[in-house]
Coordinates of C-alpha atoms and ligand atoms in Angstrom, one line a residue:
M1 CA 0.0 0.0 0.0
T2 CA 1.0 3.6 -0.6
V3 CA -0.4 6.9 0.4
S4 CA -0.4 10.1 -1.7
V5 CA 0.4 13.4 0.0
S6 CA 1.6 16.9 -0.8
G7 CA 5.3 17.7 -0.4
V8 CA 7.8 20.5 -1.3
V9 CA 10.2 19.3 -3.9
A10 CA 13.3 20.9 -5.5
A11 CA 13.2 19.5 -9.0
A12 CA 16.4 21.0 -10.4
K13 CA 19.4 23.1 -9.3
G14 CA 18.2 26.6 -8.5
A15 CA 14.7 26.1 -9.6
P16 CA 11.9 27.5 -7.3
V17 CA 10.6 24.7 -5.1
Q18 CA 7.1 23.4 -5.7
V19 CA 4.3 21.6 -3.9
V20 CA 3.7 18.4 -5.7
E21 CA 2.2 15.0 -5.1
V22 CA 4.4 12.6 -3.3
I23 CA 3.9 8.8 -3.0
V24 CA 4.8 7.4 0.4
P25 CA 5.0 3.6 0.8
D26 CA 4.1 1.6 4.0
P27 CA 6.9 1.3 6.5
G28 CA 9.2 -1.7 5.9
P29 CA 11.2 -3.4 8.7
G30 CA 12.8 -0.9 11.0
E31 CA 10.9 2.0 9.5
A32 CA 8.2 4.4 10.7
L33 CA 5.5 6.4 8.8
V34 CA 5.2 9.8 10.5
R35 CA 2.3 12.3 10.1
V36 CA 4.3 15.5 10.1
Q37 CA 2.7 18.4 12.1
A38 CA 5.4 21.0 11.8
C39 CA 8.7 21.5 10.0
G40 CA 11.1 24.4 10.2
V41 CA 12.8 26.0 7.1
C42 CA 16.6 25.7 7.5
H43 CA 19.5 26.9 5.5
T44 CA 20.3 23.3 4.6
D45 CA 17.1 23.1 2.7
L46 CA 18.1 26.1 0.7
H47 CA 21.6 24.5 0.1
Y48 CA 19.9 21.5 -1.3
K49 CA 17.8 23.7 -3.7
M50 CA 20.9 25.6 -4.8
G51 CA 23.0 22.5 -5.5
G52 CA 25.3 23.0 -2.5
I53 CA 24.9 19.5 -1.1
G54 CA 24.6 17.2 -4.1
N55 CA 23.0 16.6 -7.4
D56 CA 20.5 13.9 -6.5
Y57 CA 17.5 15.8 -7.7
P58 CA 14.6 15.8 -7.2
Y59 CA 14.9 16.5 -3.4
L60 CA 12.0 16.3 -1.0
L61 CA 13.0 19.1 1.4
G62 CA 12.4 19.7 5.1
H63 CA 14.1 18.1 8.1
E64 CA 13.4 20.1 11.3
A65 CA 10.2 18.3 12.1
A66 CA 7.9 16.9 14.7
G67 CA 4.8 14.8 14.2
I68 CA 2.8 11.7 15.2
V69 CA 3.9 8.1 14.4
E70 CA 1.2 6.7 12.2
A71 CA 2.5 3.2 11.5
V72 CA 5.6 1.2 12.1
G73 CA 7.2 -1.8 10.2
D74 CA 8.4 -5.1 11.6
N75 CA 11.1 -5.1 14.2
V76 CA 10.4 -1.6 15.5
T77 CA 10.8 -1.2 19.2
E78 CA 11.7 2.5 19.6
V79 CA 8.2 3.9 18.9
Q80 CA 4.6 2.9 18.3
P81 CA 1.7 4.5 16.5
G82 CA 0.3 7.5 18.3
D83 CA 3.7 8.6 19.7
F84 CA 4.6 12.3 19.4
V85 CA 8.2 12.4 18.1
I86 CA 10.9 14.8 17.0
L87 CA 12.8 13.6 13.9
N88 CA 16.6 13.5 13.9
W89 CA 18.9 13.2 10.9
R90 CA 21.5 11.0 12.6
A91 CA 19.9 7.9 14.0
V92 CA 22.4 6.2 16.3
C93 CA 23.2 2.8 14.9
G94 CA 24.5 1.1 18.1
Q95 CA 27.1 -0.9 16.2
C96 CA 29.7 1.2 14.5
R97 CA 33.1 1.8 16.1
A98 CA 32.0 5.1 17.7
C99 CA 28.8 3.6 19.2
S100 CA 30.5 0.5 20.5
R101 CA 33.1 2.7 22.2
G102 CA 30.3 4.5 24.1
R103 CA 30.5 7.7 22.0
P104 CA 27.3 7.4 20.1
W105 CA 27.2 11.2 19.3
Y106 CA 30.0 10.5 16.9
C107 CA 28.0 7.7 15.2
F108 CA 29.0 7.7 11.5
A109 CA 26.6 5.1 10.2
T110 CA 23.8 6.5 8.0
H111 CA 20.8 4.7 9.2
N112 CA 18.0 6.3 7.3
A113 CA 15.1 5.1 5.2
T114 CA 16.3 6.7 2.0
Q115 CA 14.8 7.0 -1.5
K116 CA 11.6 5.0 -1.0
M117 CA 9.3 8.0 -1.5
T118 CA 8.6 8.9 -5.1
L119 CA 6.9 11.4 -7.4
A120 CA 3.5 10.4 -8.8
D121 CA 5.3 9.1 -12.0
G122 CA 7.6 6.8 -9.9
T123 CA 10.7 9.0 -9.9
P124 CA 12.6 8.4 -6.7
L125 CA 12.9 11.4 -4.3
S126 CA 16.0 12.1 -2.3
P127 CA 14.7 13.2 1.2
A128 CA 16.7 16.1 2.7
L129 CA 19.0 14.7 5.4
G130 CA 17.2 11.4 5.1
I131 CA 14.0 13.0 6.4
G132 CA 12.0 14.9 3.8
A133 CA 9.4 16.4 6.1
F134 CA 7.9 19.3 4.1
A135 CA 5.3 16.6 3.4
E136 CA 2.1 15.6 5.1
K137 CA 3.6 12.2 5.8
T138 CA 7.1 10.9 5.6
L139 CA 8.9 7.6 5.9
V140 CA 12.0 7.4 8.1
A141 CA 14.1 4.9 10.0
A142 CA 12.5 4.3 13.4
G143 CA 15.7 5.4 15.0
Q144 CA 15.2 8.8 13.6
C145 CA 12.1 9.2 15.8
T146 CA 12.5 10.4 19.4
K147 CA 9.4 10.3 21.6
V148 CA 8.9 13.4 23.7
N149 CA 6.2 15.0 25.8
P150 CA 3.3 15.9 23.5
A151 CA 2.4 18.9 25.5
I152 CA 4.9 21.0 23.6
D153 CA 3.8 23.0 20.5
P154 CA 4.9 20.9 17.5
A155 CA 6.3 24.0 15.7
T156 CA 8.6 24.6 18.6
A157 CA 9.5 20.9 19.1
G158 CA 10.6 20.3 15.5
L159 CA 13.3 23.0 15.7
L160 CA 15.2 20.8 18.2
G161 CA 15.7 18.4 15.3
C162 CA 18.4 20.5 13.7
G163 CA 19.8 24.1 14.2
V164 CA 18.6 24.9 17.7
M165 CA 19.9 21.6 19.0
A166 CA 23.2 22.2 17.2
G167 CA 23.5 25.5 19.0
I168 CA 22.5 24.3 22.5
G169 CA 24.7 21.3 22.1
A170 CA 27.7 23.4 20.9
A171 CA 27.6 25.2 24.2
I172 CA 26.7 22.3 26.6
N173 CA 27.9 19.1 25.0
T174 CA 30.9 20.3 23.0
G175 CA 32.0 23.5 24.7
G176 CA 31.3 22.1 28.2
V177 CA 30.1 25.6 29.4
S178 CA 29.9 25.6 33.1
R179 CA 28.6 27.9 35.8
G180 CA 30.4 31.2 36.1
D181 CA 32.0 30.9 32.7
S182 CA 32.3 33.7 30.2
V183 CA 31.0 32.8 26.7
A184 CA 31.1 34.6 23.4
V185 CA 28.9 33.6 20.5
I186 CA 29.8 34.9 17.0
G187 CA 26.8 34.8 14.7
C188 CA 23.4 35.0 16.2
G189 CA 21.1 33.2 13.8
G190 CA 19.1 30.1 15.0
V191 CA 22.3 28.2 15.8
G192 CA 24.0 31.1 17.6
D193 CA 20.9 31.9 19.6
G194 CA 20.6 28.2 20.5
A195 CA 24.2 28.5 21.8
I196 CA 23.2 31.5 23.9
L197 CA 20.3 29.6 25.4
G198 CA 22.6 26.6 26.1
A199 CA 25.2 28.8 27.8
R200 CA 22.6 30.4 30.0
L201 CA 21.1 27.0 30.9
A202 CA 24.6 25.9 31.9
G203 CA 25.0 28.8 34.2
A204 CA 27.4 31.1 32.2
K205 CA 27.8 34.4 34.0
T206 CA 28.8 36.5 31.0
I207 CA 27.3 35.8 27.5
I208 CA 28.5 38.1 24.7
A209 CA 26.6 38.0 21.4
V210 CA 28.4 39.1 18.3
D211 CA 26.7 39.9 15.0
I212 CA 26.8 42.4 12.1
D213 CA 23.0 43.0 12.3
D214 CA 21.5 45.0 15.2
R215 CA 18.1 43.2 14.8
K216 CA 19.9 39.9 15.5
L217 CA 21.6 41.4 18.5
A218 CA 18.3 42.5 19.9
W219 CA 17.0 39.0 19.6
A220 CA 20.1 37.6 21.1
R221 CA 19.5 39.7 24.2
E222 CA 16.0 38.1 24.5
F223 CA 17.7 34.7 24.5
G224 CA 20.0 35.6 27.4
A225 CA 23.0 37.6 26.0
T226 CA 24.3 39.8 28.8
H227 CA 26.3 42.0 26.3
V228 CA 26.1 42.5 22.5
V229 CA 28.8 43.5 20.1
N230 CA 28.2 44.7 16.5
S231 CA 31.3 43.6 14.7
R232 CA 30.7 46.1 11.9
A233 CA 31.2 48.9 14.3
V234 CA 33.9 47.8 16.7
D235 CA 36.8 45.3 17.0
V236 CA 35.5 42.0 18.1
V237 CA 38.5 40.6 19.9
E238 CA 39.1 43.9 21.8
S239 CA 35.5 44.2 22.7
I240 CA 35.3 40.6 24.1
R241 CA 38.5 41.2 26.1
L242 CA 37.2 44.4 27.6
L243 CA 34.0 42.6 28.6
T244 CA 35.9 39.8 30.3
D245 CA 38.3 41.8 32.5
G246 CA 41.0 41.8 29.9
F247 CA 41.2 38.0 29.7
G248 CA 39.0 36.8 26.8
A249 CA 36.1 34.4 27.0
D250 CA 36.4 30.9 28.5
V251 CA 34.4 29.5 25.6
V252 CA 33.9 31.1 22.1
I253 CA 31.4 29.6 19.8
E254 CA 31.6 30.3 16.1
A255 CA 28.1 29.9 14.6
I256 CA 28.7 31.1 11.1
G257 CA 31.4 28.9 9.5
R258 CA 33.9 31.5 8.0
P259 CA 37.7 31.8 8.4
E260 CA 37.6 35.4 9.5
T261 CA 35.1 34.8 12.3
Y262 CA 36.9 31.6 13.3
Q263 CA 40.1 33.8 13.7
Q264 CA 38.1 36.2 15.8
A265 CA 37.0 33.3 18.0
F266 CA 40.6 32.0 18.3
F267 CA 42.0 35.3 19.5
A268 CA 39.0 36.3 21.6
R269 CA 39.3 33.4 24.1
D270 CA 41.2 33.3 27.4
L271 CA 44.4 31.3 27.7
A272 CA 43.5 27.6 27.8
G273 CA 40.0 28.5 26.6
V274 CA 37.8 26.5 24.2
V275 CA 36.8 27.4 20.6
V276 CA 33.8 25.6 19.2
L277 CA 33.1 25.7 15.5
V278 CA 29.4 24.8 14.9
G279 CA 29.0 26.9 11.7
V280 CA 29.6 24.9 8.6
P281 CA 32.3 26.1 6.3
T282 CA 32.4 25.6 2.5
P283 CA 35.0 23.4 0.7
E284 CA 37.1 26.3 -0.6
M285 CA 37.7 28.0 2.7
R286 CA 41.2 28.0 4.3
L287 CA 42.4 29.0 7.7
D288 CA 45.6 30.9 8.5
L289 CA 46.7 31.0 12.2
P290 CA 50.2 31.5 13.7
L291 CA 51.1 28.0 14.9
L292 CA 53.0 29.4 17.8
E293 CA 49.8 31.0 19.0
V294 CA 48.0 27.7 18.6
F295 CA 50.6 26.2 20.9
G296 CA 51.0 29.1 23.2
R297 CA 47.3 29.7 24.0
G298 CA 46.7 26.1 24.8
G299 CA 43.1 25.0 25.4
A300 CA 41.0 23.2 22.8
L301 CA 39.9 23.9 19.3
K302 CA 36.7 21.7 18.8
S303 CA 34.1 21.2 16.1
S304 CA 30.5 20.4 17.0
W305 CA 28.6 18.2 14.7
Y306 CA 24.8 18.5 15.3
G307 CA 25.8 19.8 18.8
D308 CA 27.3 16.4 19.6
C309 CA 23.8 15.6 20.6
L310 CA 22.3 12.3 21.5
P311 CA 18.6 12.6 20.5
S312 CA 17.3 10.0 22.9
R313 CA 19.0 11.8 25.8
D314 CA 18.8 15.5 24.7
F315 CA 15.4 15.9 23.0
P316 CA 13.2 14.7 25.9
M317 CA 15.3 16.6 28.4
L318 CA 15.1 19.9 26.5
V319 CA 11.4 19.5 25.8
D320 CA 10.8 19.0 29.6
L321 CA 12.9 22.0 30.4
H322 CA 10.9 24.0 28.0
L323 CA 7.6 22.8 29.5
D324 CA 9.0 23.8 32.9
G325 CA 9.4 27.3 31.7
R326 CA 13.2 27.1 31.8
L327 CA 14.0 27.1 28.1
P328 CA 12.1 29.6 25.9
L329 CA 12.4 27.6 22.6
E330 CA 9.2 29.2 21.3
K331 CA 11.1 32.4 20.6
F332 CA 12.8 30.8 17.6
V333 CA 9.5 30.5 15.8
S334 CA 9.3 33.8 13.9
E335 CA 6.3 32.8 11.8
K336 CA 4.0 29.9 11.0
I337 CA 3.4 29.3 7.3
A338 CA 1.9 26.8 4.9
L339 CA 3.6 24.3 2.5
G340 CA 3.2 26.7 -0.4
D341 CA 5.1 29.4 1.4
V342 CA 8.6 27.7 1.6
E343 CA 10.0 29.6 -1.4
A344 CA 9.0 32.9 0.2
A345 CA 10.5 31.8 3.5
F346 CA 13.8 31.2 1.8
A347 CA 13.9 34.8 0.8
K348 CA 13.0 36.0 4.3
M349 CA 15.8 33.8 5.7
E350 CA 18.3 35.2 3.2
H351 CA 17.4 38.8 4.2
G352 CA 17.7 38.0 7.9
E353 CA 14.1 38.8 8.6
V354 CA 13.3 35.6 10.5
L355 CA 15.0 33.2 12.9
R356 CA 12.8 30.3 11.7
S357 CA 9.7 30.1 9.6
V358 CA 7.9 26.9 10.5
V359 CA 5.5 25.1 8.1
L360 CA 2.4 23.8 9.8
L361 CA 0.8 20.7 8.2
Ligands
APR401 N1 30.3 38.6 11.7 C1 29.3 38.4 12.6 N2 28.1 37.9 12.3 C2 27.9 37.5 11.0 C3 28.9 37.6 10.0 C4 30.2 38.2 10.4 N3 31.2 38.3 9.5 N4 28.4 37.2 8.9 C5 27.1 36.7 9.1 N5 26.8 37.0 10.4 C6 25.6 36.7 11.2 C7 24.3 36.9 10.4 O1 23.9 38.3 10.5 C8 23.4 36.0 11.1 O2 22.7 36.6 12.2 O3 25.6 35.3 11.4 C9 24.3 34.9 11.6 C10 24.1 33.5 10.8 O4 22.8 33.1 11.1 P1 21.9 32.4 10.0 O5 22.3 32.8 8.7 O6 20.5 32.5 10.5 O7 22.4 30.8 10.1 P2 22.1 29.7 11.2 O8 20.8 29.0 10.8 O9 22.2 30.2 12.6 O10 23.3 28.7 10.9 C11 24.6 29.2 11.2 O11 25.5 26.9 11.3 O12 24.5 24.9 10.8 C12 25.3 25.9 10.4 O13 24.9 25.9 8.0 C13 24.7 26.6 9.1 O14 26.8 27.6 8.7 C14 25.5 27.9 9.2 C15 25.6 28.2 10.7
ZN402 ZN1 26.9 4.1 15.3
ZN403 ZN1 18.7 22.1 9.4

């Protein structure tokens, strides 16, 4: 059996995305069929559309999603029909070298239900990040579903599936921010603001938000930044030093993915501090640093993949903190839109007008 639903598809490189009919098969062994309730619009969806990720068109976009499990295939123990779940794009396999060494957040197995959904004419679709959730229903690996408290607004919950989790995790899981720390976050989009929230949750005393856009800095304050720096107007490294008694920050989180802002992060931290790169660079980018400074400043230069998150541990915990009023995740939802509005949402995202547009289904 199959079902026919509406989904947002990028048919060719650069072409505007369109809502078309998508055919979704029944879940096979280890798979789950999810009725999507909400899915955020992320830069990665735009990268797929523009050809920045691959050439496997047509793509079924959307990956920051929450919904209800509708059916499961054989051998599924993680979830059952009726469960409210957040989808993740890196299901932990439990068997690869990273998993078997007890470091499942580095799991490198791709464990997704790929390329089973099709267009009406049978053309296979490539689901974005193995999810494809700008669709009324999607088929995923059961391990991509994490059951959480259904009391949360699905539009808010879905955002934990990608950028917001990456930011929170960059601060807590990768950066190891601790109480009393000083933290600087360079780039205050959804990922950077997630890092600010994470730093606040971990008890950071000073949280310095850096951006080139005053609107983003105003939002950063709402998420908990204690100080803001517009790096168009002033020297970032000097400003962060001044705000940290001349020392530099204990943890500096780069949430853009550019060499010049990485260099700022490198020089803006205290001796033996930590730099976390959570922004994703492009292949041609190169980094130039004095090796003597890399040695002399000590500390750690780390990257954060998906916030080094463990969905089964982190999603339910963060949802519960939100429901307790301790994590204002709803502030990331700038607008709620329909499936047909994704193309317009890409434009708003590019102009910095929104943190996240979320499609409701
Ligand atoms: N200095 C400071 N801030 C900058 C600079 C710069 N040179 N260039 C851009 N910014 C700011 C933008 O104004 C924006 O507020 O960085 C922020 C980036 O935010 P978004 O574009 O909304 O991106 P986001 O979704 O937060 O993702 C950030 O993480 O996951 C990756 O691919 C993603 O590389 C991207 C990064
Ligand atoms: Zn694994
Ligand atoms: Zn994303």
